[in-house]
Coordinates of C-alpha atoms and ligand atoms in Angstrom, one line a residue:
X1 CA 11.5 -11.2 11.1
X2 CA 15.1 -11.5 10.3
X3 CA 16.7 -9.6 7.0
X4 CA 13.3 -7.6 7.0
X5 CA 14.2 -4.4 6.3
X6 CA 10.1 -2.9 7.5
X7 CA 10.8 -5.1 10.6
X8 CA 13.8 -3.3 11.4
X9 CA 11.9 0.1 10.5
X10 CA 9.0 -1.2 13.1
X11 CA 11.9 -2.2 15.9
X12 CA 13.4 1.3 15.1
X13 CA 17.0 -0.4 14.4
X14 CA 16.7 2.0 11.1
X15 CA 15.1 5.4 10.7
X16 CA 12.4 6.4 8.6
X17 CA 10.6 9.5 7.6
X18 CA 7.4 8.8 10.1
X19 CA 3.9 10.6 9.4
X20 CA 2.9 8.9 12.4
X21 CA 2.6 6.3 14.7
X22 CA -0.1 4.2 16.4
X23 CA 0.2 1.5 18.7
X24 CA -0.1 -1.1 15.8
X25 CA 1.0 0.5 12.8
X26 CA 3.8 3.4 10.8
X27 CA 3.6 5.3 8.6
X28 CA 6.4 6.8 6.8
X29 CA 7.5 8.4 3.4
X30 CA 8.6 6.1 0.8
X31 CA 12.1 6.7 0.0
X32 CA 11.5 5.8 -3.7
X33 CA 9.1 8.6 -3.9
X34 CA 6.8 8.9 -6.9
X35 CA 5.2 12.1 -6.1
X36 CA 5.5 14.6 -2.6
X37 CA 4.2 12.7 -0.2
X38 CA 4.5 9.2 -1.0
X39 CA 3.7 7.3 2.1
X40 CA 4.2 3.9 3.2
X41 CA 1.5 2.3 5.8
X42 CA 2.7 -0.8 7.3
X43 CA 1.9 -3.0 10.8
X44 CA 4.6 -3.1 13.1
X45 CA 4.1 -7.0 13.2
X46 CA 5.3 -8.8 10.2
X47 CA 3.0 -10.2 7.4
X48 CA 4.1 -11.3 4.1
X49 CA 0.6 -9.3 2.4
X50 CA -2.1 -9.8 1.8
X51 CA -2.8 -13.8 2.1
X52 CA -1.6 -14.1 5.2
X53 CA -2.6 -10.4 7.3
X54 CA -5.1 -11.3 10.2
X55 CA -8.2 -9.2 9.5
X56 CA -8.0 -7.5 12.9
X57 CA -4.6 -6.4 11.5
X58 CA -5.9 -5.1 8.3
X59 CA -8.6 -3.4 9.7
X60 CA -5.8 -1.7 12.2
X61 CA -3.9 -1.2 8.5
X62 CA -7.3 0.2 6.5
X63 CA -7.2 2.8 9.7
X64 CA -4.3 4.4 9.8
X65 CA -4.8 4.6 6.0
X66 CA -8.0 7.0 6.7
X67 CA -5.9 8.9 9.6
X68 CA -3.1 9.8 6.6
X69 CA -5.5 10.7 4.3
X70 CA -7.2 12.9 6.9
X71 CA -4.0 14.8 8.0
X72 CA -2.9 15.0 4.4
X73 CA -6.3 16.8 3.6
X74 CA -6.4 18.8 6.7
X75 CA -2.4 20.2 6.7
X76 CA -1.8 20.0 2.7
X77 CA -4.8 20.6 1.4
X78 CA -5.0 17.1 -0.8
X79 CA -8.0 16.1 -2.3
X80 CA -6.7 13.5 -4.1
X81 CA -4.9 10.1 -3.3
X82 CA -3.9 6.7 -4.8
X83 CA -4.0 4.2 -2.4
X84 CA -2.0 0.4 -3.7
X85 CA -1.0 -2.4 -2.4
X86 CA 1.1 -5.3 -4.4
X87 CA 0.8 -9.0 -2.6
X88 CA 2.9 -11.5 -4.6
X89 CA 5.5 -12.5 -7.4
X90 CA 3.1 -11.3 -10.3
X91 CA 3.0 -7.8 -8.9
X92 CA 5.7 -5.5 -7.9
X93 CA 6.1 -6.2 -4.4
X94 CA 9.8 -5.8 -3.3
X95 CA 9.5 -6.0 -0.1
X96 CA 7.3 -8.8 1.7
X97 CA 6.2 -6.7 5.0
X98 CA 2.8 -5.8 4.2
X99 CA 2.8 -2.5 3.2
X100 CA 0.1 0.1 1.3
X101 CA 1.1 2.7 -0.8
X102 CA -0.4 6.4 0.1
X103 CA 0.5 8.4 -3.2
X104 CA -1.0 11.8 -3.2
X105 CA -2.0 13.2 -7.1
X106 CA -2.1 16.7 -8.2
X107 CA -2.8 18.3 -10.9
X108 CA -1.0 17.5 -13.9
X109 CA 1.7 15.1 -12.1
X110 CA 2.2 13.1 -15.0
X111 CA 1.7 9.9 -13.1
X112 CA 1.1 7.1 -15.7
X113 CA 0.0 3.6 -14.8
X114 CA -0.4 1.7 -18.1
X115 CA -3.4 -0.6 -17.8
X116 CA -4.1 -2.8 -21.1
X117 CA -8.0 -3.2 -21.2
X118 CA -9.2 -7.0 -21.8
X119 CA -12.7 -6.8 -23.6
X120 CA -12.4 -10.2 -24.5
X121 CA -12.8 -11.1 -20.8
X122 CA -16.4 -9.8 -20.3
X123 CA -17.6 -12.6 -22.5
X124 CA -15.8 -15.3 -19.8
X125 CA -17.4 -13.9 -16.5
X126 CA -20.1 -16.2 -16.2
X127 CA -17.6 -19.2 -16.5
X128 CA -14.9 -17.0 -14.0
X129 CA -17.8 -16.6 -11.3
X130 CA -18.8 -20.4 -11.8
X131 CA -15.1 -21.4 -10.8
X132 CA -15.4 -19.2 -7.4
X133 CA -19.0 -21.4 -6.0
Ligands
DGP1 P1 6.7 -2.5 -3.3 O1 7.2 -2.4 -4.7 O2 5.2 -2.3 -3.3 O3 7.1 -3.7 -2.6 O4 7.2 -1.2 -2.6 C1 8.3 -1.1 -1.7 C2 8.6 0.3 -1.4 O5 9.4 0.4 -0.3 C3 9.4 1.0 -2.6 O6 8.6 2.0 -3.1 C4 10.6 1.6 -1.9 C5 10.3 1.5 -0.4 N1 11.4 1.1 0.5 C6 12.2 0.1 0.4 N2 13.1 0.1 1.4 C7 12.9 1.2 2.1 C8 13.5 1.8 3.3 O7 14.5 1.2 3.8 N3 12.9 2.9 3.7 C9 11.9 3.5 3.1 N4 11.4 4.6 3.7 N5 11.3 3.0 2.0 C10 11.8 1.9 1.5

């Protein structure tokens, strides 16, 4: 895809950081890093996100996921990871080449993601769940 800056990254026109490479898939560190180790996983073909991903693709994705987690775990010694992914205008996707975010955590990082709890939802499940039959 033209002007797409992951594509470019995937066609090795720009460099990244890589953690590794598969036949499908990169990963690399994210270069607006939010803790030490802050990896990007993407597929080297472009998808927008989520909604439009093939599953064989995402199951390719979800894999090299686990193989970062693993080497992260096994060389680093992390035992704990974030693992995100924003699809769509309401979120905070910037860039629309699928990508997941691989944050490591550590103790006392600081990290904050401010959730508002909606109580007042609970009581609206049963009509939510009638709207998905
Ligand atoms: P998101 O907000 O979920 O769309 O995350 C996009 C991430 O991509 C953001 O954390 C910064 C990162 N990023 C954007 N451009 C580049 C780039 O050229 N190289 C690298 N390594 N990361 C990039």
């Amino acid at each position: 895809m033209e002007n797409c800056i992951f594509c470019a990254i995937a066609e090795k026109k720009i460099s990244a950081n890589l953690v590794l490479e598969n036949e499908t898939c990169l990963a690399f560190l994210d270069n607006n890093p939010v803790s030490p180790y802050h990896t990007l996983v993407i597929p080297k073909v472009h998808y927008e996100n989520m909604f439009d991903i093939p599953k064989a693709v995402l199951m390719e994705v979800t894999e090299t996921i686990h193989q970062v987690c693993l080497l992260y775990a096994e060389k680093l010694g992390i035992d704990s990871i974030q693992i995100f992914n924003n699809s769509g205008p309401h979120t905070a996707q910037t860039v629309y080449h699928l990508h997941f975010h691989i944050l490591p955590r550590f103790e006392k990082d600081a990290i904050r993601f401010e959730v508002n709890i909606r109580r007042d939802l609970v009581e609206k499940f049963p009509e939510m769940l009638t709207r998905l039959k």
